[in-house]
PDB file of C-alpha atoms in Angstrom:
ATOM      1  CA  UNK A  31      15.330 -44.157 -12.757  1.00 63.00           C
ATOM      2  CA  UNK A  32      17.574 -41.887 -10.963  1.00 74.00           C
ATOM      3  CA  UNK A  33      17.346 -38.184 -10.990  1.00 72.00           C
ATOM      4  CA  UNK A  34      19.985 -37.365 -13.732  1.00 71.00           C
ATOM      5  CA  UNK A  35      18.263 -39.850 -16.077  1.00 63.00           C
ATOM      6  CA  UNK A  36      14.851 -38.139 -15.369  1.00 67.00           C
ATOM      7  CA  UNK A  37      16.432 -34.751 -15.983  1.00 70.00           C
ATOM      8  CA  UNK A  38      18.012 -36.096 -19.305  1.00 57.00           C
ATOM      9  CA  UNK A  39      14.686 -37.391 -20.480  1.00 60.00           C
ATOM     10  CA  UNK A  40      12.726 -34.290 -19.643  1.00 59.00           C
ATOM     11  CA  UNK A  41      15.459 -32.024 -21.338  1.00 63.00           C
ATOM     12  CA  UNK A  42      15.467 -34.264 -24.470  1.00 63.00           C
ATOM     13  CA  UNK A  43      11.700 -34.219 -24.535  1.00 59.00           C
ATOM     14  CA  UNK A  44      11.575 -30.524 -24.253  1.00 57.00           C
ATOM     15  CA  UNK A  45      13.908 -30.232 -27.172  1.00 68.00           C
ATOM     16  CA  UNK A  46      11.895 -32.554 -29.159  1.00 61.00           C
ATOM     17  CA  UNK A  47       8.540 -30.646 -28.456  1.00 56.00           C
ATOM     18  CA  UNK A  48      10.275 -27.440 -29.427  1.00 58.00           C
ATOM     19  CA  UNK A  49      11.427 -28.799 -32.889  1.00 53.00           C
ATOM     20  CA  UNK A  50       7.959 -30.041 -33.539  1.00 55.00           C
ATOM     21  CA  UNK A  51       6.664 -26.461 -32.479  1.00 51.00           C
ATOM     22  CA  UNK A  52       9.034 -24.576 -34.907  1.00 50.00           C
ATOM     23  CA  UNK A  53       8.404 -27.039 -37.895  1.00 49.00           C
ATOM     24  CA  UNK A  54       4.799 -26.741 -37.568  1.00 49.00           C
ATOM     25  CA  UNK A  55       4.423 -23.118 -36.828  1.00 50.00           C
ATOM     26  CA  UNK A  56       7.534 -21.309 -38.139  1.00 49.00           C
ATOM     27  CA  UNK A  57       7.349 -22.547 -41.782  1.00 45.00           C
ATOM     28  CA  UNK A  58       3.561 -21.954 -42.034  1.00 45.00           C
ATOM     29  CA  UNK A  59       3.815 -18.391 -43.447  1.00 50.00           C
ATOM     30  CA  UNK A  60       6.434 -19.398 -46.021  1.00 52.00           C
ATOM     31  CA  UNK A  61       4.135 -22.490 -47.097  1.00 57.00           C
ATOM     32  CA  UNK A  62       1.173 -20.173 -47.645  1.00 67.00           C
ATOM     33  CA  UNK A  63       3.042 -18.067 -50.156  1.00 73.00           C
ATOM     34  CA  UNK A  64       4.686 -21.011 -52.033  1.00 67.00           C
ATOM     35  CA  UNK A  65       1.276 -22.487 -53.273  1.00 71.00           C
ATOM     36  CA  UNK A  66      -0.239 -19.460 -54.554  1.00 77.00           C
ATOM     37  CA  UNK A  67      -1.470 -19.996 -57.992  1.00 75.00           C
ATOM     38  CA  UNK A  68      -1.024 -17.017 -60.313  1.00 76.00           C
ATOM     39  CA  UNK A  69      -4.057 -16.253 -62.215  1.00 75.00           C
ATOM     40  CA  UNK A  70      -3.791 -16.538 -65.987  1.00 78.00           C
ATOM     41  CA  UNK A  71      -5.067 -12.920 -66.208  1.00 79.00           C
ATOM     42  CA  UNK A  72      -1.950 -11.678 -64.452  1.00 75.00           C
ATOM     43  CA  UNK A  73       0.907 -11.536 -66.524  1.00 83.00           C
ATOM     44  CA  UNK A  74       3.757  -9.675 -64.708  1.00 90.00           C
ATOM     45  CA  UNK A  75       7.383  -9.861 -65.111  1.00 92.00           C
ATOM     46  CA  UNK A  76      10.027 -10.886 -62.562  1.00 94.00           C
ATOM     47  CA  UNK A  77      12.223  -8.095 -61.478  1.00 96.00           C
ATOM     48  CA  UNK A  78      15.563  -7.891 -63.157  1.00 95.00           C
ATOM     49  CA  UNK A  79      18.022  -9.736 -60.937  1.00 94.00           C
ATOM     50  CA  UNK A  80      20.924  -7.113 -60.873  1.00 93.00           C
ATOM     51  CA  UNK A  81      22.026  -4.176 -62.559  1.00 93.00           C
ATOM     52  CA  UNK A  82      25.560  -3.215 -63.688  1.00 92.00           C
ATOM     53  CA  UNK A  83      27.244  -0.199 -62.559  1.00 92.00           C
ATOM     54  CA  UNK A  84      26.748   1.454 -65.926  1.00 93.00           C
ATOM     55  CA  UNK A  85      23.029   0.530 -65.787  1.00 93.00           C
ATOM     56  CA  UNK A  86      22.697   2.026 -62.110  1.00 90.00           C
ATOM     57  CA  UNK A  87      24.589   5.195 -63.608  1.00 91.00           C
ATOM     58  CA  UNK A  88      22.111   5.418 -66.441  1.00 92.00           C
ATOM     59  CA  UNK A  89      19.196   5.475 -63.731  1.00 92.00           C
ATOM     60  CA  UNK A  90      20.644   8.149 -61.944  1.00 89.00           C
ATOM     61  CA  UNK A  91      20.550  10.222 -65.177  1.00 90.00           C
ATOM     62  CA  UNK A  92      17.288   9.028 -66.349  1.00 93.00           C
ATOM     63  CA  UNK A  93      14.552  11.837 -67.225  1.00 92.00           C
ATOM     64  CA  UNK A  94      11.280  11.121 -66.069  1.00 94.00           C
ATOM     65  CA  UNK A  95       7.912  13.081 -66.404  1.00 95.00           C
ATOM     66  CA  UNK A  96       6.134  11.251 -63.805  1.00 96.00           C
ATOM     67  CA  UNK A  97       6.597   9.073 -60.374  1.00 97.00           C
ATOM     68  CA  UNK A  98       7.990   5.648 -61.186  1.00 97.00           C
ATOM     69  CA  UNK A  99       8.916   2.415 -59.382  1.00 97.00           C
ATOM     70  CA  UNK A 100      11.499  -0.063 -60.538  1.00 97.00           C
ATOM     71  CA  UNK A 101      12.134  -3.075 -58.532  1.00 98.00           C
ATOM     72  CA  UNK A 102      15.145  -5.350 -59.063  1.00 97.00           C
ATOM     73  CA  UNK A 103      16.621  -8.415 -57.197  1.00 96.00           C
ATOM     74  CA  UNK A 104      15.218 -11.738 -56.021  1.00 95.00           C
ATOM     75  CA  UNK A 105      14.146 -13.386 -52.671  1.00 92.00           C
ATOM     76  CA  UNK A 106      17.648 -14.733 -51.814  1.00 91.00           C
ATOM     77  CA  UNK A 107      19.731 -11.465 -52.240  1.00 93.00           C
ATOM     78  CA  UNK A 108      16.783  -9.175 -51.407  1.00 94.00           C
ATOM     79  CA  UNK A 109      15.066  -6.328 -53.628  1.00 97.00           C
ATOM     80  CA  UNK A 110      16.240  -2.958 -54.531  1.00 97.00           C
ATOM     81  CA  UNK A 111      13.753  -0.230 -55.091  1.00 98.00           C
ATOM     82  CA  UNK A 112      14.511   2.836 -57.520  1.00 98.00           C
ATOM     83  CA  UNK A 113      12.139   5.539 -57.151  1.00 98.00           C
ATOM     84  CA  UNK A 114      11.726   8.734 -59.042  1.00 98.00           C
ATOM     85  CA  UNK A 115       9.737  11.412 -57.212  1.00 97.00           C
ATOM     86  CA  UNK A 116       9.425  15.160 -57.250  1.00 96.00           C
ATOM     87  CA  UNK A 117       9.633  16.472 -53.716  1.00 95.00           C
ATOM     88  CA  UNK A 118       7.106  19.417 -53.566  1.00 94.00           C
ATOM     89  CA  UNK A 119       6.297  18.674 -49.818  1.00 95.00           C
ATOM     90  CA  UNK A 120       8.117  17.890 -46.751  1.00 97.00           C
ATOM     91  CA  UNK A 121       7.578  14.514 -45.354  1.00 97.00           C
ATOM     92  CA  UNK A 122       8.348  10.570 -45.710  1.00 97.00           C
ATOM     93  CA  UNK A 123       8.446   8.666 -49.016  1.00 98.00           C
ATOM     94  CA  UNK A 124       8.077   5.015 -48.690  1.00 98.00           C
ATOM     95  CA  UNK A 125       7.195   1.600 -50.413  1.00 98.00           C
ATOM     96  CA  UNK A 126       4.367  -0.877 -49.272  1.00 98.00           C
ATOM     97  CA  UNK A 127       3.922  -4.126 -50.960  1.00 97.00           C
ATOM     98  CA  UNK A 128       0.851  -6.399 -51.171  1.00 97.00           C
ATOM     99  CA  UNK A 129       0.384 -10.049 -52.311  1.00 94.00           C
ATOM    100  CA  UNK A 130      -2.341  -9.888 -54.978  1.00 92.00           C
ATOM    101  CA  UNK A 131      -4.474 -12.759 -54.720  1.00 90.00           C
ATOM    102  CA  UNK A 132      -5.160 -12.337 -50.976  1.00 91.00           C
ATOM    103  CA  UNK A 133      -4.247  -8.453 -50.581  1.00 94.00           C
ATOM    104  CA  UNK A 134      -1.945  -9.424 -47.752  1.00 93.00           C
ATOM    105  CA  UNK A 135       0.705  -6.626 -46.772  1.00 96.00           C
ATOM    106  CA  UNK A 136       4.206  -8.104 -46.998  1.00 95.00           C
ATOM    107  CA  UNK A 137       6.912  -7.335 -44.516  1.00 94.00           C
ATOM    108  CA  UNK A 138       4.914  -4.489 -43.224  1.00 90.00           C
ATOM    109  CA  UNK A 139       7.243  -2.870 -40.616  1.00 87.00           C
ATOM    110  CA  UNK A 140      10.468  -3.966 -42.248  1.00 94.00           C
ATOM    111  CA  UNK A 141       9.595  -2.660 -45.766  1.00 95.00           C
ATOM    112  CA  UNK A 142       8.382   0.782 -44.585  1.00 96.00           C
ATOM    113  CA  UNK A 143      11.298   1.348 -42.500  1.00 96.00           C
ATOM    114  CA  UNK A 144      13.965   0.311 -44.757  1.00 97.00           C
ATOM    115  CA  UNK A 145      12.406   1.964 -47.855  1.00 98.00           C
ATOM    116  CA  UNK A 146      11.714   5.284 -46.090  1.00 97.00           C
ATOM    117  CA  UNK A 147      13.333   8.462 -47.352  1.00 98.00           C
ATOM    118  CA  UNK A 148      12.891  11.629 -45.545  1.00 98.00           C
ATOM    119  CA  UNK A 149      12.014  14.657 -47.803  1.00 97.00           C
ATOM    120  CA  UNK A 150      13.773  17.529 -46.117  1.00 96.00           C
ATOM    121  CA  UNK A 151      14.393  19.649 -49.409  1.00 95.00           C
ATOM    122  CA  UNK A 152      11.962  20.477 -52.061  1.00 95.00           C
ATOM    123  CA  UNK A 153      12.770  20.500 -55.869  1.00 93.00           C
ATOM    124  CA  UNK A 154      11.284  21.132 -59.138  1.00 93.00           C
ATOM    125  CA  UNK A 155      12.756  18.081 -60.747  1.00 94.00           C
ATOM    126  CA  UNK A 156      12.371  14.253 -60.151  1.00 96.00           C
ATOM    127  CA  UNK A 157      15.125  12.722 -58.077  1.00 96.00           C
ATOM    128  CA  UNK A 158      15.895   9.231 -57.745  1.00 97.00           C
ATOM    129  CA  UNK A 159      15.768   7.505 -54.240  1.00 97.00           C
ATOM    130  CA  UNK A 160      17.122   3.983 -53.629  1.00 97.00           C
ATOM    131  CA  UNK A 161      16.595   1.460 -50.927  1.00 97.00           C
ATOM    132  CA  UNK A 162      16.951  -2.466 -50.403  1.00 96.00           C
ATOM    133  CA  UNK A 163      15.559  -5.049 -48.099  1.00 95.00           C
ATOM    134  CA  UNK A 164      14.131  -8.546 -48.330  1.00 93.00           C
ATOM    135  CA  UNK A 165      10.517  -9.687 -48.616  1.00 93.00           C
ATOM    136  CA  UNK A 166      10.298 -12.352 -45.690  1.00 91.00           C
ATOM    137  CA  UNK A 167       7.023 -13.800 -47.093  1.00 92.00           C
ATOM    138  CA  UNK A 168       7.473 -16.821 -49.443  1.00 89.00           C
ATOM    139  CA  UNK A 169      10.283 -19.162 -50.398  1.00 87.00           C
ATOM    140  CA  UNK A 170      13.016 -19.205 -52.997  1.00 87.00           C
ATOM    141  CA  UNK A 171      11.940 -19.519 -56.789  1.00 88.00           C
ATOM    142  CA  UNK A 172       8.308 -20.014 -55.723  1.00 89.00           C
ATOM    143  CA  UNK A 173       6.679 -17.035 -57.368  1.00 92.00           C
ATOM    144  CA  UNK A 174       3.689 -15.104 -56.588  1.00 93.00           C
ATOM    145  CA  UNK A 175       2.153 -11.749 -57.769  1.00 95.00           C
ATOM    146  CA  UNK A 176       2.730  -8.584 -55.774  1.00 96.00           C
ATOM    147  CA  UNK A 177       1.693  -4.954 -56.075  1.00 97.00           C
ATOM    148  CA  UNK A 178       4.401  -2.512 -54.932  1.00 98.00           C
ATOM    149  CA  UNK A 179       3.098   1.115 -53.837  1.00 98.00           C
ATOM    150  CA  UNK A 180       4.890   4.270 -53.360  1.00 98.00           C
ATOM    151  CA  UNK A 181       3.390   6.229 -50.477  1.00 98.00           C
ATOM    152  CA  UNK A 182       4.024   9.661 -49.109  1.00 97.00           C
ATOM    153  CA  UNK A 183       3.255  10.846 -45.511  1.00 97.00           C
ATOM    154  CA  UNK A 184       3.485  14.805 -45.181  1.00 97.00           C
ATOM    155  CA  UNK A 185       5.506  16.172 -42.325  1.00 94.00           C
ATOM    156  CA  UNK A 186       2.584  18.337 -41.169  1.00 91.00           C
ATOM    157  CA  UNK A 187      -0.214  15.707 -41.378  1.00 91.00           C
ATOM    158  CA  UNK A 188      -0.910  12.077 -40.415  1.00 87.00           C
ATOM    159  CA  UNK A 189      -2.845  11.474 -43.667  1.00 94.00           C
ATOM    160  CA  UNK A 190      -0.698   9.289 -45.838  1.00 96.00           C
ATOM    161  CA  UNK A 191      -1.455   8.833 -49.569  1.00 96.00           C
ATOM    162  CA  UNK A 192      -0.406   6.481 -52.246  1.00 97.00           C
ATOM    163  CA  UNK A 193       1.289   7.955 -55.184  1.00 97.00           C
ATOM    164  CA  UNK A 194       1.992   5.148 -57.657  1.00 97.00           C
ATOM    165  CA  UNK A 195       1.811   1.403 -57.920  1.00 97.00           C
ATOM    166  CA  UNK A 196       3.629  -1.094 -60.085  1.00 97.00           C
ATOM    167  CA  UNK A 197       3.412  -5.025 -60.454  1.00 96.00           C
ATOM    168  CA  UNK A 198       5.740  -8.079 -60.335  1.00 97.00           C
ATOM    169  CA  UNK A 199       5.913 -11.692 -59.404  1.00 94.00           C
ATOM    170  CA  UNK A 200       8.434 -12.279 -56.864  1.00 95.00           C
ATOM    171  CA  UNK A 201       9.868 -15.021 -54.548  1.00 92.00           C
ATOM    172  CA  UNK A 202      10.523 -14.438 -50.798  1.00 86.00           C
ATOM    173  CA  UNK A 203      13.432 -15.144 -48.665  1.00 82.00           C
ATOM    174  CA  UNK A 204      13.816 -18.416 -47.030  1.00 71.00           C
ATOM    175  CA  UNK A 205      14.586 -18.046 -43.314  1.00 62.00           C
TER     176      UNK A 205
END
């Protein structure tokens, strides 16, 4: 076999092995979330897929008496988070999410960074904070139960604390 043929065979072999590796390991996290059996004791709603401009305007004018988290969207287009919070301390407000059956934290770095809001001004009223991101874990239309948590980290302390939680069944984003 000449030198060019050997190089071609080695190159094709390397490409083939790369594809095998990608198929085996890359899809593994998605598959592990698509086979979750939702316990019958957990009866959570799916998020509303989208809101009209009128509905969003009504959220901005909504009067609340305690912290609240509303999640809309889906795995394909991503999820929007509407959070009502009364800023009484300077710091950072953000969302964390956990798959419920195994308590696995979802899209850890991405979710926190994309839902973070710096609280630089205090207020005596609840304010609406909005953010949007995808949840990487899972696959389209394969739903699993999730706990979304609202967290706050004070500016003058490293001690973060959970403020509120809510539950939904969601699907993830196929990569």
